[in-house]
XYZ file of N, CA and C in Angstrom:
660
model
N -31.448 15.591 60.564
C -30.437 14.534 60.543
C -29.378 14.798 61.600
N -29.068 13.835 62.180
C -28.032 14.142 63.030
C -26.440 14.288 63.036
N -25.894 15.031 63.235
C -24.573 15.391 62.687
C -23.358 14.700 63.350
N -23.456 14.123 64.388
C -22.313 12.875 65.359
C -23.305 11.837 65.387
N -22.640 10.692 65.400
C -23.393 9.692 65.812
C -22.303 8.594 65.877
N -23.072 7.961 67.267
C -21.903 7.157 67.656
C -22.174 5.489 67.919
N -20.965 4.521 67.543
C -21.169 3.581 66.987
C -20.648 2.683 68.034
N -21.367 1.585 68.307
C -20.191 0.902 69.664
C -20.039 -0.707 68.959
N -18.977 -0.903 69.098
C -18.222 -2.261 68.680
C -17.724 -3.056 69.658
N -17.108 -4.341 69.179
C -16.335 -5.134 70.194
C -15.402 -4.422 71.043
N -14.007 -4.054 70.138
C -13.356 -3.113 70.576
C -13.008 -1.743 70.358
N -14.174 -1.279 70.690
C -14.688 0.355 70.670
C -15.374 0.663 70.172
N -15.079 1.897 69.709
C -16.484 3.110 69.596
C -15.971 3.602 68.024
N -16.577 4.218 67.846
C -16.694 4.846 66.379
C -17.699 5.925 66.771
N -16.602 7.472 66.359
C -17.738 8.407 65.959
C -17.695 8.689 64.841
N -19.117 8.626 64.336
C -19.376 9.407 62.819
C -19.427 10.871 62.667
N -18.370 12.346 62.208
C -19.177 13.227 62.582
C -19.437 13.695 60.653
N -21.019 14.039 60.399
C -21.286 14.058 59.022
C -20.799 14.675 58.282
N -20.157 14.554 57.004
C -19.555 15.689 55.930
C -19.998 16.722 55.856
N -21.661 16.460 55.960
C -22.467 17.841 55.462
C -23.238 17.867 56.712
N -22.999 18.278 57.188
C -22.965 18.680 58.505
C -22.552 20.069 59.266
N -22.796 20.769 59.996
C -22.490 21.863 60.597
C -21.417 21.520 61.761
N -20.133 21.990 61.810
C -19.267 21.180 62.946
C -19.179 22.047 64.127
N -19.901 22.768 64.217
C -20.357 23.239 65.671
C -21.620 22.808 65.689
N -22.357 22.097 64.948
C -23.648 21.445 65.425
C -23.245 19.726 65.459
N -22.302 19.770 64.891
C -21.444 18.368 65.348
C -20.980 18.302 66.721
N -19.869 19.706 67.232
C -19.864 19.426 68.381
C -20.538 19.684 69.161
N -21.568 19.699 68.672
C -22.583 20.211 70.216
C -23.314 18.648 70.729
N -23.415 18.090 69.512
C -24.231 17.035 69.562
C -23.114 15.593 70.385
N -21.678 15.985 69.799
C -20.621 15.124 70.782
C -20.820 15.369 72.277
N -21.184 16.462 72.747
C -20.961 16.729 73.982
C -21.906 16.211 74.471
N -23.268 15.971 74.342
C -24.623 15.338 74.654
C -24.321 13.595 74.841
N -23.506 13.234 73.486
C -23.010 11.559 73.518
C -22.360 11.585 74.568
N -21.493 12.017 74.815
C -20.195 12.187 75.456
C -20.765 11.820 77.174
N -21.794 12.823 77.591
C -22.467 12.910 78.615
C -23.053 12.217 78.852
N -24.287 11.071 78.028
C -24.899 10.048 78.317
C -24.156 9.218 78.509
N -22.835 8.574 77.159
C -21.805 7.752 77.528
C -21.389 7.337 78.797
N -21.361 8.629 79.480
C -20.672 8.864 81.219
C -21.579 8.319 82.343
N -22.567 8.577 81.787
C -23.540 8.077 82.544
C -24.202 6.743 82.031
N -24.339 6.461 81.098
C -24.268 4.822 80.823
C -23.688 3.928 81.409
N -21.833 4.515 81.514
C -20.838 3.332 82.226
C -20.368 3.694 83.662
N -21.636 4.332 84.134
C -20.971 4.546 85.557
C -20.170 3.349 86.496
N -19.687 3.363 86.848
C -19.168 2.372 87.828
C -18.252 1.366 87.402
N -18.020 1.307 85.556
C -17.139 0.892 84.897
C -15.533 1.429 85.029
N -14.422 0.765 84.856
C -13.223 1.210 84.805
C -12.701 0.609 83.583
N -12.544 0.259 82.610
C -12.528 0.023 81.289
C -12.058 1.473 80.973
N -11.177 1.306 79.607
C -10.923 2.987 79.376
C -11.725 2.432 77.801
N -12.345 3.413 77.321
C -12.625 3.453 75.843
C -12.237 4.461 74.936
N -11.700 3.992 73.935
C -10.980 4.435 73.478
C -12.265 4.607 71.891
N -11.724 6.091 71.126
C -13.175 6.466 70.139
C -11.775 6.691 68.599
N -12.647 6.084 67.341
C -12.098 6.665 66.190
C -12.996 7.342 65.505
N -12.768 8.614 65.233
C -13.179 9.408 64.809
C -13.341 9.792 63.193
N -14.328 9.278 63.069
C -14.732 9.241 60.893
C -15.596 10.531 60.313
N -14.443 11.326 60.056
C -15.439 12.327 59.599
C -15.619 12.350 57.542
N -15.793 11.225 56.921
C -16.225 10.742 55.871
C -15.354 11.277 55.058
N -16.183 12.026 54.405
C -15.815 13.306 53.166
C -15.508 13.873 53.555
N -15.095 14.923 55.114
C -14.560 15.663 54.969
C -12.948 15.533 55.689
N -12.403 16.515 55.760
C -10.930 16.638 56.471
C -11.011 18.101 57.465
N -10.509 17.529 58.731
C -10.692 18.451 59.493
C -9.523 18.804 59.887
N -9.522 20.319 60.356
C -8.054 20.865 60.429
C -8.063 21.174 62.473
N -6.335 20.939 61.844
C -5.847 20.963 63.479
C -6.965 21.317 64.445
N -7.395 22.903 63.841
C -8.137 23.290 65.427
C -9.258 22.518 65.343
N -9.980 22.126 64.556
C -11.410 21.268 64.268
C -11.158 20.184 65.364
N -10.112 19.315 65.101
C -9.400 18.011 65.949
C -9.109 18.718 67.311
N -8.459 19.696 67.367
C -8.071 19.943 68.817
C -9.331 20.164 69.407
N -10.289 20.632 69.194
C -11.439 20.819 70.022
C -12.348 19.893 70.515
N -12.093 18.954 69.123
C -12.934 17.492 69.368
C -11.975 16.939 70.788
N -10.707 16.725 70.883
C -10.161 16.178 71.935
C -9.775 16.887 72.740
N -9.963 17.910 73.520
C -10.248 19.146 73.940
C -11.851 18.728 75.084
N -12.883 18.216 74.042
C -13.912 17.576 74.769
C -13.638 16.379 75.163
N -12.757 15.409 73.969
C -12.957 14.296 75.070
C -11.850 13.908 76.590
N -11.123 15.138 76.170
C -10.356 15.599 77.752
C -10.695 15.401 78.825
N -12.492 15.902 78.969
C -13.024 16.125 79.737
C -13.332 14.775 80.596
N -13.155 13.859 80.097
C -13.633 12.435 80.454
C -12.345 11.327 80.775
N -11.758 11.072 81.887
C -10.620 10.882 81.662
C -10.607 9.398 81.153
N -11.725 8.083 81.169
C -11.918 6.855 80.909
C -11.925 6.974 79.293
N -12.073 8.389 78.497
C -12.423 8.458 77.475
C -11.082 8.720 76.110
N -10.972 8.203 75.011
C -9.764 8.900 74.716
C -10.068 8.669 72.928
N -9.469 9.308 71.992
C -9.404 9.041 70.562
C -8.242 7.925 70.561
N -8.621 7.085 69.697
C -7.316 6.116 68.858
C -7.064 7.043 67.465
N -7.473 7.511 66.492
C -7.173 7.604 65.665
C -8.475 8.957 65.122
N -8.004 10.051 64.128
C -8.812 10.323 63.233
C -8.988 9.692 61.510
N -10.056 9.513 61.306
C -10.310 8.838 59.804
C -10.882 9.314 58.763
N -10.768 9.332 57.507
C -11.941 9.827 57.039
C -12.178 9.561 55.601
N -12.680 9.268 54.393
C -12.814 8.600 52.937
C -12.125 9.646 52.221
N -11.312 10.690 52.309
C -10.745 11.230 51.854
C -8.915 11.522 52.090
N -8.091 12.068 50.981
C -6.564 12.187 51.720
C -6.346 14.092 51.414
N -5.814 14.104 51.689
C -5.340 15.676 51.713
C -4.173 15.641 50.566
N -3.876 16.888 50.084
C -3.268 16.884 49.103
C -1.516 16.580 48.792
N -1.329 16.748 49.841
C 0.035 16.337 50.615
C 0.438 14.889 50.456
N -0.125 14.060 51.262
C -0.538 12.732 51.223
C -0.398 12.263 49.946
N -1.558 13.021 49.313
C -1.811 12.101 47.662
C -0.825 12.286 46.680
N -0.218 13.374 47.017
C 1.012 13.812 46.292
C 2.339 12.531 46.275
N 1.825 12.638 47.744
C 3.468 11.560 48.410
C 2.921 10.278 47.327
N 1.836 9.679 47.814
C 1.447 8.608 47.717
C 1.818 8.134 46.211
N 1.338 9.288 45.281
C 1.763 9.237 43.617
C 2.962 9.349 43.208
N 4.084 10.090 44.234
C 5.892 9.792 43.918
C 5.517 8.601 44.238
N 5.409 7.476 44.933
C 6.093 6.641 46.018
C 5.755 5.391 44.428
N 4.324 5.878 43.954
C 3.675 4.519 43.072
C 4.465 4.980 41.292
N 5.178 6.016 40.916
C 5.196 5.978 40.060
C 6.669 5.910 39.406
N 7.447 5.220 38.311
C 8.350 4.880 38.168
C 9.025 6.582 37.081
N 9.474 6.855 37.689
C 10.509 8.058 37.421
C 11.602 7.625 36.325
N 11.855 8.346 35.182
C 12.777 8.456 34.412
C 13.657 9.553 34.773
N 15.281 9.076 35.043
C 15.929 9.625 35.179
C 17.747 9.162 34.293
N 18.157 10.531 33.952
C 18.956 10.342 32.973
C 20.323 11.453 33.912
N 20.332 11.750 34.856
C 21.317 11.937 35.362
C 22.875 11.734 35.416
N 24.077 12.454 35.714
C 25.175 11.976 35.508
C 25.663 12.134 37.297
N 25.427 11.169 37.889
C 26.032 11.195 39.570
C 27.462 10.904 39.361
N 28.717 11.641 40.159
C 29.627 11.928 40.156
C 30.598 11.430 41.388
N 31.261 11.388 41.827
C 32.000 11.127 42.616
C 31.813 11.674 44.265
N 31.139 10.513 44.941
C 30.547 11.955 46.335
C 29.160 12.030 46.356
N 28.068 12.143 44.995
C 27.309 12.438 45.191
C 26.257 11.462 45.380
N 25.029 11.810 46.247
C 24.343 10.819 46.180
C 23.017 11.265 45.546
N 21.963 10.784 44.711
C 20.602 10.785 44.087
C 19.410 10.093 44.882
N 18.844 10.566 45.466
C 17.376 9.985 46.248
C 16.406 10.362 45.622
N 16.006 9.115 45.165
C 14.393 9.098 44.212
C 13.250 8.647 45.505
N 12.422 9.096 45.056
C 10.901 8.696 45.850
C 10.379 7.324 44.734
N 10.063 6.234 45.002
C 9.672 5.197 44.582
C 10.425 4.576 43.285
N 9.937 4.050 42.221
C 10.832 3.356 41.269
C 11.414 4.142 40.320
N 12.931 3.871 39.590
C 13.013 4.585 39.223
C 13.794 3.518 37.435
N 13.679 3.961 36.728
C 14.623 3.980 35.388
C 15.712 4.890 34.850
N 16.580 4.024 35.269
C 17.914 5.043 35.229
C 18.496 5.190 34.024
N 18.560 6.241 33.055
C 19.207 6.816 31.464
C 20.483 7.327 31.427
N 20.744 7.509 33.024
C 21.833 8.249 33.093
C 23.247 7.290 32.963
N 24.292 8.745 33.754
C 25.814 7.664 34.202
C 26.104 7.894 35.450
N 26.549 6.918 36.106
C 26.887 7.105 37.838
C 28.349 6.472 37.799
N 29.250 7.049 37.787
C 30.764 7.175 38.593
C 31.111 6.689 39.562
N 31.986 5.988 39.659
C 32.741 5.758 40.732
C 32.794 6.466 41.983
N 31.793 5.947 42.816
C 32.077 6.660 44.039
C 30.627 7.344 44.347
N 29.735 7.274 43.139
C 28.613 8.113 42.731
C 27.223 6.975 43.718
N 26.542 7.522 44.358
C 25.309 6.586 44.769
C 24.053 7.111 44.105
N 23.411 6.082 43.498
C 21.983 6.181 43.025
C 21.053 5.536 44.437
N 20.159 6.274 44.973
C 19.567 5.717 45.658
C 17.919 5.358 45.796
N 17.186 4.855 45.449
C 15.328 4.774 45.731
C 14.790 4.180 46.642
N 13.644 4.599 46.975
C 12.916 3.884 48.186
C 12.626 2.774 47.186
N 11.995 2.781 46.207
C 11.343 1.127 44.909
C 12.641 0.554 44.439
N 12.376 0.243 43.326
C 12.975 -0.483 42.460
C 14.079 0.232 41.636
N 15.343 -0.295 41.320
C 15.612 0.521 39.915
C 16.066 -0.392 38.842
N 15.795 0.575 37.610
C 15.890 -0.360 36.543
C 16.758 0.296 35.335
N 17.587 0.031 35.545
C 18.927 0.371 34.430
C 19.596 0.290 33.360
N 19.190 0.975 32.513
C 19.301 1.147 30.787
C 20.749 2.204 31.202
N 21.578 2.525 31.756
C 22.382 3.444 31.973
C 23.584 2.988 32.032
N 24.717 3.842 32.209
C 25.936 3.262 32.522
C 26.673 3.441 34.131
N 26.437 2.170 34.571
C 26.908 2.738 36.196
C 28.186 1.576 36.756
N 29.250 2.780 37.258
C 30.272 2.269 37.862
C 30.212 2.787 39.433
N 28.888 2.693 39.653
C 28.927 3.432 41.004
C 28.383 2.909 41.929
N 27.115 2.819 42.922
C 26.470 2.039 43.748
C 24.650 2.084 43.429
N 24.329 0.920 43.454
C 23.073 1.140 43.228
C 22.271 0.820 44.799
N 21.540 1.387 44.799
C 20.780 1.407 46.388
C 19.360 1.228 46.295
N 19.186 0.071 46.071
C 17.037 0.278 45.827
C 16.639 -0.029 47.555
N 15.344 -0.169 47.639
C 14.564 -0.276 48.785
C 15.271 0.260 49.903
N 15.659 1.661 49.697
C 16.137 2.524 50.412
C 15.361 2.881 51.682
N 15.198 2.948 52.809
C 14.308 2.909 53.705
C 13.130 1.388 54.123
N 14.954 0.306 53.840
C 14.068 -0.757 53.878
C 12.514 -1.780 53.260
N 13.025 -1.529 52.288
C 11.625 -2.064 51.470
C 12.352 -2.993 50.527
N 12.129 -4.475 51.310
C 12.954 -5.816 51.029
C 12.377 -6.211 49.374
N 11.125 -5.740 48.993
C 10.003 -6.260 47.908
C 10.918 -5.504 46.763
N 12.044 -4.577 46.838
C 12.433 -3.891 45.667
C 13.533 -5.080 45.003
N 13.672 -4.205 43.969
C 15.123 -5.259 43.088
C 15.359 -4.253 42.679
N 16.881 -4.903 41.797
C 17.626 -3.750 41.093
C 17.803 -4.840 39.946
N 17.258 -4.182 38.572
C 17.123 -4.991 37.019
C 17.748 -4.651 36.270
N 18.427 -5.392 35.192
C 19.042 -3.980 34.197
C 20.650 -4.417 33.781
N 21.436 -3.346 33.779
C 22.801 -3.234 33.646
C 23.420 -2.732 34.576
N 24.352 -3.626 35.524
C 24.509 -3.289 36.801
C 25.868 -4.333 37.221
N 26.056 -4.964 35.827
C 27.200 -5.731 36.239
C 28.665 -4.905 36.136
N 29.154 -3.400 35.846
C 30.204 -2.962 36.452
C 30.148 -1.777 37.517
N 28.941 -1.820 38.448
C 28.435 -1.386 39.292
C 29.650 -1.728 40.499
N 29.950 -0.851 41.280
C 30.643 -1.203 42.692
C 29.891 -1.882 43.727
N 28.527 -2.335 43.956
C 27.875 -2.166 44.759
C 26.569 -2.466 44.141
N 25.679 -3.522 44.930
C 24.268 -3.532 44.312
C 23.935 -3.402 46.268
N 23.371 -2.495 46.581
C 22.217 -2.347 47.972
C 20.920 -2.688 47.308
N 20.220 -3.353 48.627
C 18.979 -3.556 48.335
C 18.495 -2.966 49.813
N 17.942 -2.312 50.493
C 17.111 -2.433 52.312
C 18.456 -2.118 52.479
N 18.812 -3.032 53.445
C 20.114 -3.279 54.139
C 20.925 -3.750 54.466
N 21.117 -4.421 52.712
C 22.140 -5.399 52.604
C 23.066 -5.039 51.535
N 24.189 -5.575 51.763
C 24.741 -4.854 50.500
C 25.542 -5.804 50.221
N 26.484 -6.005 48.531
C 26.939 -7.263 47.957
C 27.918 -6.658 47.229
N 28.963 -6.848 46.512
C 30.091 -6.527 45.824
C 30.145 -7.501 44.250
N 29.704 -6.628 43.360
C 29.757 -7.566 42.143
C 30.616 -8.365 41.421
N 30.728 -9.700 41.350
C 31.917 -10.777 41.227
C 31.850 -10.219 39.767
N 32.471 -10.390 38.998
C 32.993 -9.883 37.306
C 32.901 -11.389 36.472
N 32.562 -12.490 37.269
C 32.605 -13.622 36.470
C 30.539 -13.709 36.582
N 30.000 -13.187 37.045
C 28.845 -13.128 37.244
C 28.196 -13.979 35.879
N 27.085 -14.298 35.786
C 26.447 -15.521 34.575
C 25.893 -14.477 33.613
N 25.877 -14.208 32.380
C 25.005 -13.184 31.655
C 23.881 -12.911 31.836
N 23.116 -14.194 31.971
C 21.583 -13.603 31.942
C 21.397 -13.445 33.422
N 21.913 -13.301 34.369
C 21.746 -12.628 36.024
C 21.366 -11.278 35.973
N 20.381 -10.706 35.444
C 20.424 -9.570 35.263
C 19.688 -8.515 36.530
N 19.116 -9.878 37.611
C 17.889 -9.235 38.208
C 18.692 -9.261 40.195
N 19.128 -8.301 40.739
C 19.293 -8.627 42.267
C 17.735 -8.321 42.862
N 18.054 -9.315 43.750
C 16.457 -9.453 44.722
C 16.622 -9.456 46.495
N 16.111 -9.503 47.037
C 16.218 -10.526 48.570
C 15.459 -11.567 48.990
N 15.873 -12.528 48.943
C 15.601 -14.127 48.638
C 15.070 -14.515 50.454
N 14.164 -14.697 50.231
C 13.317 -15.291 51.641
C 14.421 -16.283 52.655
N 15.332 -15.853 52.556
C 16.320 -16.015 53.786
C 17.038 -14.737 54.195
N 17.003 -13.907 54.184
C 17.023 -12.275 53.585
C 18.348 -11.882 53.324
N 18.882 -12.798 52.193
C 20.476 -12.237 51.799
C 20.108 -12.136 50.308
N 21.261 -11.431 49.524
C 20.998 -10.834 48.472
C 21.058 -11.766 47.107
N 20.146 -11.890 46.301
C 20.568 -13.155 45.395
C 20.304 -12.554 44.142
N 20.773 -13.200 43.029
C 20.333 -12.871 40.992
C 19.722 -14.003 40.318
N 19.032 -13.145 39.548
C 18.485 -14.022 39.064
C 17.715 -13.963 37.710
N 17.447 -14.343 36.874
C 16.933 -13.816 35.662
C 15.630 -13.125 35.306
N 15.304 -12.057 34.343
C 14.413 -11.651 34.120
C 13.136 -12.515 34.126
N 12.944 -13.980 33.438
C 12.122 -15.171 33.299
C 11.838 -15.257 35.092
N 12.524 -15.845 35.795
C 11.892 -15.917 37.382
C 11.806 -14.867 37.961
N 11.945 -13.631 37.400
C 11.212 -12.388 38.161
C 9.673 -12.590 37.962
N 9.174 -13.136 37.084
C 7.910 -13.077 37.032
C 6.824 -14.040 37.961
N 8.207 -14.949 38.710
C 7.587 -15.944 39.486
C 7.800 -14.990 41.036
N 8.836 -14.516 41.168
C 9.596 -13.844 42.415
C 8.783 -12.794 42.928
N 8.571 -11.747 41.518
C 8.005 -10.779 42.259
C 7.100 -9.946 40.717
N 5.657 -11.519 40.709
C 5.054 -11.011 39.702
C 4.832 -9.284 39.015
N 4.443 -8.369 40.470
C 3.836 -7.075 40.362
C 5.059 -6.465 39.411
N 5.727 -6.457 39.702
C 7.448 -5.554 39.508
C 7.454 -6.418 38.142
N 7.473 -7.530 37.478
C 7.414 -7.856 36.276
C 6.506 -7.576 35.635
N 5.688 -7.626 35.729
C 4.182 -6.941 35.097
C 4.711 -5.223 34.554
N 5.088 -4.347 35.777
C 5.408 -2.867 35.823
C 6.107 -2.615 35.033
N 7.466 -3.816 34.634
C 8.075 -3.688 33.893
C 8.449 -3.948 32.268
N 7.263 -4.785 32.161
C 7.238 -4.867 30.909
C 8.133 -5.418 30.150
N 8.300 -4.819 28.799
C 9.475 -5.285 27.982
C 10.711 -4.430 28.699
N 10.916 -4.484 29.713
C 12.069 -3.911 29.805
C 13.350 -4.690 29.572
């Protein structure tokens, strides 16, 4: 079986190199493609550009540096990207803060600020002066006189739900609003409203606004 094998498309190439595979019998077998390639497009000036799918497995720095290391050698030749059906543990780690809604019961203080990785449910108390901040959503069973900051790193799709009307401050991305005290009761929900300024609105049209995030949330 052959351990590279290479794939040509509209716009580009695809190398396969096999999971189960030997990767010095992988690269031996790149260098052979590599060489006919060259000689296939003689007289071409086109640059082609290769993504590199090594399936199941994950290849480390030096594995990659060597692969492009060879295709050095070719200057019409170049990688777009490495790929592969698997994530590394790092990654999957991130990926599972970013998707999962965090309970937090914290007391933020005056000065301080709190950065959550994805959504969060806040139990705690935040102070005057105190910033709660998340890349998701937050959703507030807590007592806060402080600033709430969702879609922290710009992520317009968040809201802030909950109890938040003696809050200093509702941020959403990168907008920020000052809470009027005559506010309507059931306003319980800040969003960013497809003109991208900050709007409220009730738990009932969250489910029209931003079905996923009502679903997540449940009886909250």
């Amino acid at each position: 079986m052959q351990a590279a094998v290479l794939k040509g498309y509209k716009d580009g190439y695809e190398l396969i190199i096999r999971d189960n595979a030997d990767f010095d019998q992988a690269l031996s077998e790149l260098k052979d493609l590599f060489r006919k390639l060259q000689l296939d497009t003689v007289g071409e000036e086109k640059q082609i550009s290769f993504t590199v799918n090594t399936e199941k497995r994950l290849l480390g720095a030096k594995q990659k540096q060597k692969i492009e290391e060879l295709v050095g050698n070719y200057p019409r030749f170049s990688i777009y990207k490495f790929v592969s059906d698997v994530v590394d543990t790092k990654d999957a780690l991130e990926f599972m803060e970013e998707h999962t809604v965090h309970v937090n019961s914290d007391t933020i203080r005056n000065g301080q600020v709190k950065l959550i990785k994805g959504d969060v449910l806040f139990l705690g108390n935040i102070h005057k002066g105190g910033i709660l901040q998340a890349t998701g959503s937050i959703f507030v069973l807590g007592d806060v006189e402080g600033i709430l900051h969702a879609g922290y790193n710009d992520n317009v799709i968040a809201v802030i739900a909950g109890n938040f009307k003696r809050a200093q401050q509702v941020r959403i991305s990168d907008l920020v609003d000052i809470i009027e005290p005559d506010m309507q009761a059931d306003k319980v929900v800040a969003y960013v409203n497809d003109l991208h300024a900050l709007s409220y609105t009730t738990l009932a049209e969250l489910k029209t606004l931003r079905p996923k995030i009502f679903t997540q949330i449940g009886g909250f």
